[in-house]
mmCIF file of C-alpha atoms and ligand atoms in Angstrom:
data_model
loop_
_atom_site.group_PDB
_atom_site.id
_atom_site.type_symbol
_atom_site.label_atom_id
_atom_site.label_comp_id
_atom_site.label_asym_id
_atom_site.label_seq_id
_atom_site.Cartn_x
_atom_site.Cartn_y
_atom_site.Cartn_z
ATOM 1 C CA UNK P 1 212.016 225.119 75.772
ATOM 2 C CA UNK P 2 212.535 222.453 73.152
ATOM 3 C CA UNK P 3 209.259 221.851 71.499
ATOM 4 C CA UNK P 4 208.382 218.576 69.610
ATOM 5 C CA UNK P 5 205.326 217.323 67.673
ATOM 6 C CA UNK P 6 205.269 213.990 69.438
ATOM 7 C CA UNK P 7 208.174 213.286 72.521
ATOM 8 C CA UNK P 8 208.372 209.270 73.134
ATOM 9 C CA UNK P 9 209.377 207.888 76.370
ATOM 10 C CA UNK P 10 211.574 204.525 75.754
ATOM 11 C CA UNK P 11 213.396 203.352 72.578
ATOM 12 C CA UNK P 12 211.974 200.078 72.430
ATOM 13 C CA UNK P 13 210.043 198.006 70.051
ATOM 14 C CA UNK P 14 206.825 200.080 71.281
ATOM 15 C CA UNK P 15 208.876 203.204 71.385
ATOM 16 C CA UNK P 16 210.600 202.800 68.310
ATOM 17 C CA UNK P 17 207.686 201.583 66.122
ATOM 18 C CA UNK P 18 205.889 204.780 67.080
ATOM 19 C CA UNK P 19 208.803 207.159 66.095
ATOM 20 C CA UNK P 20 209.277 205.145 62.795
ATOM 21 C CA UNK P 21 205.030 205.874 62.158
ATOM 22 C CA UNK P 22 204.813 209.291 63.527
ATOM 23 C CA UNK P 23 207.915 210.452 61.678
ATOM 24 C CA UNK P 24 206.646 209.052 58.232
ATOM 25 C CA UNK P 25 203.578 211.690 59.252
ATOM 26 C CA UNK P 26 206.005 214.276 59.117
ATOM 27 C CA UNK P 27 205.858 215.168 63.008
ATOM 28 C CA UNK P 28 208.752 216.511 64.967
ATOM 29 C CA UNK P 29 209.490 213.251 67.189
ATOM 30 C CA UNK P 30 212.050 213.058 69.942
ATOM 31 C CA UNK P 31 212.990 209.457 71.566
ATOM 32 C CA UNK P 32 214.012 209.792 74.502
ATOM 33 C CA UNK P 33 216.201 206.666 76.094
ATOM 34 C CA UNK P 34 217.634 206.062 80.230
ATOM 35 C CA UNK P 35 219.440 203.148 78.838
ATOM 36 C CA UNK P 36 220.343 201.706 75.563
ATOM 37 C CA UNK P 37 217.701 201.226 72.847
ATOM 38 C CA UNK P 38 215.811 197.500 72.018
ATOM 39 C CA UNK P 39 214.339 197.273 75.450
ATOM 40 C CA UNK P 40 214.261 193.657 76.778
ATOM 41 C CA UNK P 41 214.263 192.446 72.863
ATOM 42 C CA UNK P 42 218.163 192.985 72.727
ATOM 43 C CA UNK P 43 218.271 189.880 75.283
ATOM 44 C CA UNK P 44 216.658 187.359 73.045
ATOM 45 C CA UNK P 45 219.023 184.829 71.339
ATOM 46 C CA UNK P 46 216.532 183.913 68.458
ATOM 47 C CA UNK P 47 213.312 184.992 67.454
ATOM 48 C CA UNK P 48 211.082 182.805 65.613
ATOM 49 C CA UNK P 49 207.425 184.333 66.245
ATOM 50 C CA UNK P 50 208.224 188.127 64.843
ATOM 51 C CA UNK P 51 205.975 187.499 61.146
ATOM 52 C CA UNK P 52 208.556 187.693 58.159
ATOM 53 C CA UNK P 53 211.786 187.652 60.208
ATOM 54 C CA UNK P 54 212.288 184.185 60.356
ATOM 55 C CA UNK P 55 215.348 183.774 62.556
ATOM 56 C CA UNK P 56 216.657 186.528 63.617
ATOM 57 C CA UNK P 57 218.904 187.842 66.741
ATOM 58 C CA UNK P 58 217.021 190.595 69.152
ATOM 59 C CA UNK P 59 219.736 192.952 68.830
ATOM 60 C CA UNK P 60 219.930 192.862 65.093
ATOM 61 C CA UNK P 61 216.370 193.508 65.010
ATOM 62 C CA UNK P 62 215.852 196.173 67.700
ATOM 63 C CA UNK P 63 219.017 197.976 65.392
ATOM 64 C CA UNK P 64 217.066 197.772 62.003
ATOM 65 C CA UNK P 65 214.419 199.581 64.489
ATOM 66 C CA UNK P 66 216.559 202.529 65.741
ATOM 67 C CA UNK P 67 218.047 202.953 62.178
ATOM 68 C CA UNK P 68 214.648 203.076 60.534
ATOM 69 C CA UNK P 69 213.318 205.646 62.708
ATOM 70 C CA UNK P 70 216.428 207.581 62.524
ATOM 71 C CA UNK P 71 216.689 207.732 59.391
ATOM 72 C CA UNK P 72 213.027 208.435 58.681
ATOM 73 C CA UNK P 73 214.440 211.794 60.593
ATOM 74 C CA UNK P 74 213.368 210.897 64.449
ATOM 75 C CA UNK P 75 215.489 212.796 66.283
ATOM 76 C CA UNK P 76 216.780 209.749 69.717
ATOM 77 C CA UNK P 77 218.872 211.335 73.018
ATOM 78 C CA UNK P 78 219.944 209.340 75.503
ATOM 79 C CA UNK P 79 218.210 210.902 78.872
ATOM 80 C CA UNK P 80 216.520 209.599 81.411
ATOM 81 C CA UNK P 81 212.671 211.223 81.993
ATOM 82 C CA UNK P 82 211.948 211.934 85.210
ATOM 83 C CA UNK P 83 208.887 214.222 85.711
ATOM 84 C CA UNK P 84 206.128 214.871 82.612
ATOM 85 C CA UNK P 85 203.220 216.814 83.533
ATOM 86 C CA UNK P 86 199.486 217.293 82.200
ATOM 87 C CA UNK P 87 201.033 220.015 80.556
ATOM 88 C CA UNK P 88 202.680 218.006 78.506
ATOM 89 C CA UNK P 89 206.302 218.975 79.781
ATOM 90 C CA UNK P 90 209.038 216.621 79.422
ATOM 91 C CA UNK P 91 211.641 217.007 81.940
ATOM 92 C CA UNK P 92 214.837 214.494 81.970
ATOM 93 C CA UNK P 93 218.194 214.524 83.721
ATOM 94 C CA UNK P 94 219.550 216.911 81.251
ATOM 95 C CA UNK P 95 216.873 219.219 79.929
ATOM 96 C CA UNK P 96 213.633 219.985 79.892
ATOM 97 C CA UNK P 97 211.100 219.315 76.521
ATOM 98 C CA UNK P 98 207.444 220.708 75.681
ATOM 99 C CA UNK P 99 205.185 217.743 73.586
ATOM 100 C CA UNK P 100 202.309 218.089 71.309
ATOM 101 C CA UNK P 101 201.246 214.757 72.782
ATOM 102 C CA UNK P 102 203.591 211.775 74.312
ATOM 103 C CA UNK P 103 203.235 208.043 74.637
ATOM 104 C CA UNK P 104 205.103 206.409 77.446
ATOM 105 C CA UNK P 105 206.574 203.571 76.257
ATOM 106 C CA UNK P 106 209.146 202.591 79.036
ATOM 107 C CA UNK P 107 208.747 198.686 79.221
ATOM 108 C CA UNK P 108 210.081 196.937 82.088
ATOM 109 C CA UNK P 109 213.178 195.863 83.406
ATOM 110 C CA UNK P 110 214.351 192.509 85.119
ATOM 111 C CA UNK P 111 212.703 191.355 88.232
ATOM 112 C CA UNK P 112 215.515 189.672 90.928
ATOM 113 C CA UNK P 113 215.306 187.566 93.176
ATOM 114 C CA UNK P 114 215.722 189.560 96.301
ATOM 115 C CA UNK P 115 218.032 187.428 98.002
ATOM 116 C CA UNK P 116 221.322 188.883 99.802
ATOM 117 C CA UNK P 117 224.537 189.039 97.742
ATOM 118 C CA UNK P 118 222.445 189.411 94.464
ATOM 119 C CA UNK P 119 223.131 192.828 93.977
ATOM 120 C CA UNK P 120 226.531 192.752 95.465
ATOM 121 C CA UNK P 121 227.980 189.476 92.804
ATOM 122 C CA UNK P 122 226.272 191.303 89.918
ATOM 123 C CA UNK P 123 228.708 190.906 86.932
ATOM 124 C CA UNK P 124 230.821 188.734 89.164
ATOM 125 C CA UNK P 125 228.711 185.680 88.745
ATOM 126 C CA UNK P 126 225.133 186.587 89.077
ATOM 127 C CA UNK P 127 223.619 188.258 85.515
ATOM 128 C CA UNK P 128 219.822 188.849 84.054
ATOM 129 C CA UNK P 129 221.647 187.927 80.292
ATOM 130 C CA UNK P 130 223.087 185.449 79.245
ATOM 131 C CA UNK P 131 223.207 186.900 75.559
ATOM 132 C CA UNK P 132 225.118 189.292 76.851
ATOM 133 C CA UNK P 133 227.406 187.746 79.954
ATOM 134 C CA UNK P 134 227.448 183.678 78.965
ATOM 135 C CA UNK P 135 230.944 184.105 77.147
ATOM 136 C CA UNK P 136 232.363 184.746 80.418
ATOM 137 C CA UNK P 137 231.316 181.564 81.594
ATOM 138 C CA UNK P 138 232.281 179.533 78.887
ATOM 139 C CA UNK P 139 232.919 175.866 79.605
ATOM 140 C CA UNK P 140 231.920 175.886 83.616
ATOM 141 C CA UNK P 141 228.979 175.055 85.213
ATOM 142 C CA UNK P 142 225.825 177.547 85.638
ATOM 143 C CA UNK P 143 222.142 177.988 86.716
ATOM 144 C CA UNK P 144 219.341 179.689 85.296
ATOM 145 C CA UNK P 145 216.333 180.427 87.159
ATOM 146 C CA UNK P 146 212.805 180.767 85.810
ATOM 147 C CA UNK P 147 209.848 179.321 83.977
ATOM 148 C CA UNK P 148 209.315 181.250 81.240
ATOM 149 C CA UNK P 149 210.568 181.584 77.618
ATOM 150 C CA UNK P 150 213.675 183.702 78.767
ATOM 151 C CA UNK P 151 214.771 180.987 81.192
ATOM 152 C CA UNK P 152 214.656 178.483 78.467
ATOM 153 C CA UNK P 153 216.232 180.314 75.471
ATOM 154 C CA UNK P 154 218.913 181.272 78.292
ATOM 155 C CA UNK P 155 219.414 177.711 79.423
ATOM 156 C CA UNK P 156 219.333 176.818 75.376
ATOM 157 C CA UNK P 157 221.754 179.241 74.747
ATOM 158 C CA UNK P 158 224.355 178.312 77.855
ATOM 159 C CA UNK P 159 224.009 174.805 77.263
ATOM 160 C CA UNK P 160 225.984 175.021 73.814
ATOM 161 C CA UNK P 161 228.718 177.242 75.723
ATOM 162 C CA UNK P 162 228.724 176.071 79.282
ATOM 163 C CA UNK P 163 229.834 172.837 80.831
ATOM 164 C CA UNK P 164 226.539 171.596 82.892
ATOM 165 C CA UNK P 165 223.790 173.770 82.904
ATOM 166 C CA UNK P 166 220.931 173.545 85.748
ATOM 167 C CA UNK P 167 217.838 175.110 85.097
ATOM 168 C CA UNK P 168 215.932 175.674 88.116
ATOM 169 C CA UNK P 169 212.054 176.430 88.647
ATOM 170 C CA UNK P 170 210.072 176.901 91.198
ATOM 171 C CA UNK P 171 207.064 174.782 89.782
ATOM 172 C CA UNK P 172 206.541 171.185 88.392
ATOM 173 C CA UNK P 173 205.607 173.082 84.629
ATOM 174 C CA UNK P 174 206.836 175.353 82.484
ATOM 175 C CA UNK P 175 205.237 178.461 80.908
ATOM 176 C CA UNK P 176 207.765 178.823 77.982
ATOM 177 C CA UNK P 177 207.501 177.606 74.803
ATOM 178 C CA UNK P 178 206.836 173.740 74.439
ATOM 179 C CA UNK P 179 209.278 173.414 71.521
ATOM 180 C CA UNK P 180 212.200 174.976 73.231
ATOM 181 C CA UNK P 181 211.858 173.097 76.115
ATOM 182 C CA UNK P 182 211.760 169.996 74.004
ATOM 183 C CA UNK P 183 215.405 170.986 72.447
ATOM 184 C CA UNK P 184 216.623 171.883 75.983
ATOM 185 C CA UNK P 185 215.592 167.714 76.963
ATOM 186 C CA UNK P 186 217.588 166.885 73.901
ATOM 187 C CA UNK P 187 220.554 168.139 75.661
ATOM 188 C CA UNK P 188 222.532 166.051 77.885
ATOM 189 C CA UNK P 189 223.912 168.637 80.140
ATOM 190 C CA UNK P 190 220.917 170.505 80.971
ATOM 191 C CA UNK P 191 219.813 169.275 84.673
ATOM 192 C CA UNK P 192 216.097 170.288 84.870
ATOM 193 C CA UNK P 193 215.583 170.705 89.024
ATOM 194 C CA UNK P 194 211.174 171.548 89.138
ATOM 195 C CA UNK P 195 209.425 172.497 91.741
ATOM 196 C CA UNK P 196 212.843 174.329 93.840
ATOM 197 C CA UNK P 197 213.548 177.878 94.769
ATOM 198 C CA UNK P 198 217.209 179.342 94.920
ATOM 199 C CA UNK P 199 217.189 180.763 98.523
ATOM 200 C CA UNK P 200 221.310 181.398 98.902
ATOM 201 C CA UNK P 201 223.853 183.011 96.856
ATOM 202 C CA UNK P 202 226.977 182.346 98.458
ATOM 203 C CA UNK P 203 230.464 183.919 97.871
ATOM 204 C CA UNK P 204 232.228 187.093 98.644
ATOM 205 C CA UNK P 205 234.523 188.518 95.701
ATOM 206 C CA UNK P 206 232.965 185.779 93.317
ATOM 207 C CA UNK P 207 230.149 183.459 93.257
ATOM 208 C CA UNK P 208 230.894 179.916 94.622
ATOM 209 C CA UNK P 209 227.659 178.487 95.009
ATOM 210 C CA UNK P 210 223.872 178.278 95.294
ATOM 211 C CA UNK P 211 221.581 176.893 97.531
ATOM 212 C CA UNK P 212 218.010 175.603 96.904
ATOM 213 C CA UNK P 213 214.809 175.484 99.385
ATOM 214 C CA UNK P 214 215.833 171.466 99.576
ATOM 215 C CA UNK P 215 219.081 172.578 101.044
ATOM 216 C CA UNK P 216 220.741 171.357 97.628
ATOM 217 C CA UNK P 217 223.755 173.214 97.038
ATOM 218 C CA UNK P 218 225.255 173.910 93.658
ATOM 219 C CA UNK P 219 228.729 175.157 92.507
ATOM 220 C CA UNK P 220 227.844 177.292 89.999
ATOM 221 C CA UNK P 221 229.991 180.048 88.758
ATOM 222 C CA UNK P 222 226.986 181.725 86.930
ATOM 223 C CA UNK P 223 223.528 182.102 88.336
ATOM 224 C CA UNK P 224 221.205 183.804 84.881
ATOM 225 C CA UNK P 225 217.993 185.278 86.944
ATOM 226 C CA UNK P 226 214.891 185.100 84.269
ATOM 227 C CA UNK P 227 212.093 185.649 86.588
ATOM 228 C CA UNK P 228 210.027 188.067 84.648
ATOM 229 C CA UNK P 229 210.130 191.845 84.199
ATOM 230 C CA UNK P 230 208.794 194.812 86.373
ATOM 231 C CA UNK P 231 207.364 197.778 85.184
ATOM 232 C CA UNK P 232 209.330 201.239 85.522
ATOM 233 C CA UNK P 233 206.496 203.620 86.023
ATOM 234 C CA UNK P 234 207.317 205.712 89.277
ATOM 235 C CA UNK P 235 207.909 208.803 87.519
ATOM 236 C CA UNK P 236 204.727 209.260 85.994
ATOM 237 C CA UNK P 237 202.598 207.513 89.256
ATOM 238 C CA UNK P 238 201.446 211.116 90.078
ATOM 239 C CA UNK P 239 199.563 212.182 86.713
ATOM 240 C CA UNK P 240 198.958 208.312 85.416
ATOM 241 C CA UNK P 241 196.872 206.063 87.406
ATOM 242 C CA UNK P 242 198.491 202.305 87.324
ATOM 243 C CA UNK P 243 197.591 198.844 88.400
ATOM 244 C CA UNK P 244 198.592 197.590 91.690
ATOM 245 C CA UNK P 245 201.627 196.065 90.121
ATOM 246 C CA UNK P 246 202.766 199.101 88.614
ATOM 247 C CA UNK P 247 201.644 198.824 85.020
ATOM 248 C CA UNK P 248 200.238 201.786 83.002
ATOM 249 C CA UNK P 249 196.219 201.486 83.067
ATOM 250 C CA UNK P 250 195.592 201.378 79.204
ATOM 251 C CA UNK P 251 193.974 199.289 76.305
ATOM 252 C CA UNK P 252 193.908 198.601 72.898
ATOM 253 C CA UNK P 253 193.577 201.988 72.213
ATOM 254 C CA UNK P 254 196.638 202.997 74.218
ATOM 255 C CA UNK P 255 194.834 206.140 75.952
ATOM 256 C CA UNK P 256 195.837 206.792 79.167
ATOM 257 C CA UNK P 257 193.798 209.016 81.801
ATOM 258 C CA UNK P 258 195.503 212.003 80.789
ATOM 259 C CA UNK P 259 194.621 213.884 77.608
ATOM 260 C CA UNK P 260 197.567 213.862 75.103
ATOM 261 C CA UNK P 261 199.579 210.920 77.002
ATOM 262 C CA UNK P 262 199.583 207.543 75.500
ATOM 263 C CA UNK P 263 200.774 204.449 76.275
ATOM 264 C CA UNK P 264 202.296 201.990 74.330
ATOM 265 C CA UNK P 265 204.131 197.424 74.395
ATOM 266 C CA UNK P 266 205.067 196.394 77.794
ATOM 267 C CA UNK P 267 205.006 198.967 80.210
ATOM 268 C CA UNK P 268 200.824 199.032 80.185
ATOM 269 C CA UNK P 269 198.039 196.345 81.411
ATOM 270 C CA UNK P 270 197.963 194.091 78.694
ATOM 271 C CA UNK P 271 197.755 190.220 78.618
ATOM 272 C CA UNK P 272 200.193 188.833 76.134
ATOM 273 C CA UNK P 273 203.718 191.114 76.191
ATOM 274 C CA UNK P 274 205.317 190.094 73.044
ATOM 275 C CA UNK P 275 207.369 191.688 70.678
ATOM 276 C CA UNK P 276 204.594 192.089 68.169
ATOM 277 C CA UNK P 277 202.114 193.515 70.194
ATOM 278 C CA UNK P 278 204.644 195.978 71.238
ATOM 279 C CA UNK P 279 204.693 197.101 67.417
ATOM 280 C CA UNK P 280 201.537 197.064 67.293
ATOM 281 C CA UNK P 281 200.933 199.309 70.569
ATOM 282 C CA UNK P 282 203.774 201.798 69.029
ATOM 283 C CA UNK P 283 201.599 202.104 65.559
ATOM 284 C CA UNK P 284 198.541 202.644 67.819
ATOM 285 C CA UNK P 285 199.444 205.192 70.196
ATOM 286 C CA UNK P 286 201.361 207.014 67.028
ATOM 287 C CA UNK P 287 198.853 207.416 65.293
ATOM 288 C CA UNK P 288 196.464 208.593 68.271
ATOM 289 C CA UNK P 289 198.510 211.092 69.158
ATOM 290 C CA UNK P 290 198.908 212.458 65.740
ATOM 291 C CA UNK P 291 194.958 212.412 65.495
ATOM 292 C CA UNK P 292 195.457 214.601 68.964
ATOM 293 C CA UNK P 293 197.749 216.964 67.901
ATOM 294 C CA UNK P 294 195.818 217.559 64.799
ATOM 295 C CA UNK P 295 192.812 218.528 66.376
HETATM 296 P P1 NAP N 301 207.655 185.402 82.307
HETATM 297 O O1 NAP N 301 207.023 184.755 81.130
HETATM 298 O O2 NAP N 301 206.872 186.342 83.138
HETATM 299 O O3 NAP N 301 208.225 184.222 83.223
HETATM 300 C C1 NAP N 301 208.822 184.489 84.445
HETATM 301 C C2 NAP N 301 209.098 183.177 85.135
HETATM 302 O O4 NAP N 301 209.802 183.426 86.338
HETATM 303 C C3 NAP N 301 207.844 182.408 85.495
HETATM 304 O O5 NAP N 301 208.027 181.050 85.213
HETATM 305 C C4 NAP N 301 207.713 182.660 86.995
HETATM 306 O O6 NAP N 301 207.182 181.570 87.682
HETATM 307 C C5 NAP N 301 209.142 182.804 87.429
HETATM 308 N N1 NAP N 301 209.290 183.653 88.604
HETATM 309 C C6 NAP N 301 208.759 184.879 88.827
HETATM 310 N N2 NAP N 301 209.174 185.377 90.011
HETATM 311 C C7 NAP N 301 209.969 184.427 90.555
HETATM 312 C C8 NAP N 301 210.701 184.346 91.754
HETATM 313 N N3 NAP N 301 210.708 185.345 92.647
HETATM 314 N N4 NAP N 301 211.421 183.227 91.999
HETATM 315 C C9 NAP N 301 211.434 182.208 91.098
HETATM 316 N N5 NAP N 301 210.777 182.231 89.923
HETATM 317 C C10 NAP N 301 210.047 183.334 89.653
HETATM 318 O O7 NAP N 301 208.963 186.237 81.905
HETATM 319 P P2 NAP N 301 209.980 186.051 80.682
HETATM 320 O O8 NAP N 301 210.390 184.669 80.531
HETATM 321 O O9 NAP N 301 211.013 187.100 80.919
HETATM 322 O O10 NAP N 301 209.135 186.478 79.414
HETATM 323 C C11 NAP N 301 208.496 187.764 79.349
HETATM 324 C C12 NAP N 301 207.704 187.867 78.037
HETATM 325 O O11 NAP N 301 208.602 187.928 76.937
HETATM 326 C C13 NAP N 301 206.827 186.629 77.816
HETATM 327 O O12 NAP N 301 205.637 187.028 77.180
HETATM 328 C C14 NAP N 301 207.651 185.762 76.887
HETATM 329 O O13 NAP N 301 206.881 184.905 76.075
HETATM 330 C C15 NAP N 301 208.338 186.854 76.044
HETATM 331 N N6 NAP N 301 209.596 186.331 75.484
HETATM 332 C C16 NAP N 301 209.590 185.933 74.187
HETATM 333 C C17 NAP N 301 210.746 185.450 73.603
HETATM 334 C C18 NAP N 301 210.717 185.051 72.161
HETATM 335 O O14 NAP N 301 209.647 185.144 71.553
HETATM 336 N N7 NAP N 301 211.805 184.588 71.560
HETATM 337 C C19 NAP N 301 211.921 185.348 74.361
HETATM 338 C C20 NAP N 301 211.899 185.731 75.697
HETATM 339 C C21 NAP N 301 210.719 186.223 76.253
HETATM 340 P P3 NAP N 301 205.633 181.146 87.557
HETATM 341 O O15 NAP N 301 205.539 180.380 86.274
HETATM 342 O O16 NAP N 301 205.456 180.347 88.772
HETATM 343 O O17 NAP N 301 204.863 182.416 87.556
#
């Protein structure tokens, strides 16, 4: 068995902001990632709120991350976990890890719409990034559902690359920043549409068109989903007790119910999910568990 000082579950701001503190502590720290590291941060066009950063891009930031704690000498794989136990065994698709202590810091991952054809036109018109997909729609026409600040910094971000832009949510406010919505008004082809729901994604090979509760249909060739974020906690449900939507039951403290497991940034109850309390989670729950392994 592999044995580590401290294994962390997710290489996001939480995850990776624990590696950076545990491995200045001199502790044996393994990362372990499913996907690619930055966590939901690698979306965001421009952050303004992170203290000292100014303006800076999400991936550019979530990189000075993984480099830090790599080369403060965490060691980062890229497996997916999919058992631990109060034993403190780490088992992922590839291999199988023992922990001093661990701190789950999976975040969450996009919530859809659940409407037929969404999975089916992903990456052929329907995306949850527009970071990462809007070049592809350069010039045509595209909606972007949701209310909060990804919906807006997506339909920011299209509307400089995109020909008409319709941003589409299902009440008659917004819960994103005032001051980006106040930049998106200042654009003339952003088409605000309140108080809708998208309730048809139309097209076979490609997407032709949407259709909205008021039986509006648009001919969109991108439709950005920004609904929110789900937690991904299933593979710990049977040692970690969680909320009824799925979030890891922990506080400021980041304890979970188990001894030795922590929890750390998006994927616990918490009531502001930002960027910088996910740092501040990942300093936390290091430093916990190094308290725990030195006992
Ligand atoms: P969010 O704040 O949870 O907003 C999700 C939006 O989607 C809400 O407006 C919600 O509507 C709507 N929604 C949820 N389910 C829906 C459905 N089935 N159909 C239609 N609409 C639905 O999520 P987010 O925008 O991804 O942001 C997540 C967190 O990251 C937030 O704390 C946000 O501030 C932060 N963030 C920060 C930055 C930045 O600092 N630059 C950038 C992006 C995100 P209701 O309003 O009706 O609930």
């Amino acid at each position: 068995m592999n044995n580590y000082d401290i294994i962390i579950v997710g290489a996001g701001p939480a995850g990776l902001t624990a590696a950076i503190y545990a491995a200045r502590a001199s502790k044996k720290v393994l990362v372990l990632e499913a996907k690619s590291y930055g966590g939901q941060i690698i979306e965001a066009v421009d952050i303004e709120n992170y203290p000292a950063a100014m303006h800076i891009n999400g991936f550019d930031l979530a990189t000075n991350m993984y480099n830090q704690a790599l080369e403060l000498k965490a060691e980062i794989k890229f497996e997916k976990v999919i058992e631990i136990n109060e034993a403190l065994e780490v088992t992922t698709t590839k291999d199988k890890y023992q922990a001093g202590a661990i701190i789950l810091a999976t975040g969450s991952d996009h919530r859809k719409l659940d409407l037929p054809n969404e999975d089916e036109l992903l990456g052929k018109g329907v995306s949850y990034c527009a970071t990462c997909d809007g070049n592809f729609y350069r010039g045509k026409d595209v909606a972007v559902v949701g209310g909060g600040n990804s919906a807006l910094e997506e339909a920011l971000y299209l509307s400089n690359i995109c020909n008409q832009v319709y941003l589409i949510h299902r009440r008659d406010s917004f819960r994103g920043d005032q001051k980006t919505l106040e930049q998106i008004k200042a654009k003339n082809n952003v088409n605000i549409i309140l108080n809708s729901n998208v309730t048809k994604i139309n097209g076979t090979d490609r997407l032709e068109s949407i259709e909205l509760n008021n039986n509006q249909v648009l001919n969109v060739s991108g439709l950005f989903v920004a609904v929110g974020h789900i937690p991904e906690n299933e593979n710990f449900a049977k040692i970690i007790n969680l909320n009824d939507n799925g979030y890891i039951i922990g506080n400021e403290d980041c304890l979970t119910n188990v001894p030795g497991i922590f929890v750390a940034g998006d994927c616990r109850t918490k009531e502001l999910r930002q960027l910088v309390t996910a740092t501040s989670d990942g300093a936390i729950a290091a430093v916990k568990a190094i308290k725990y392994i030195s006992k």
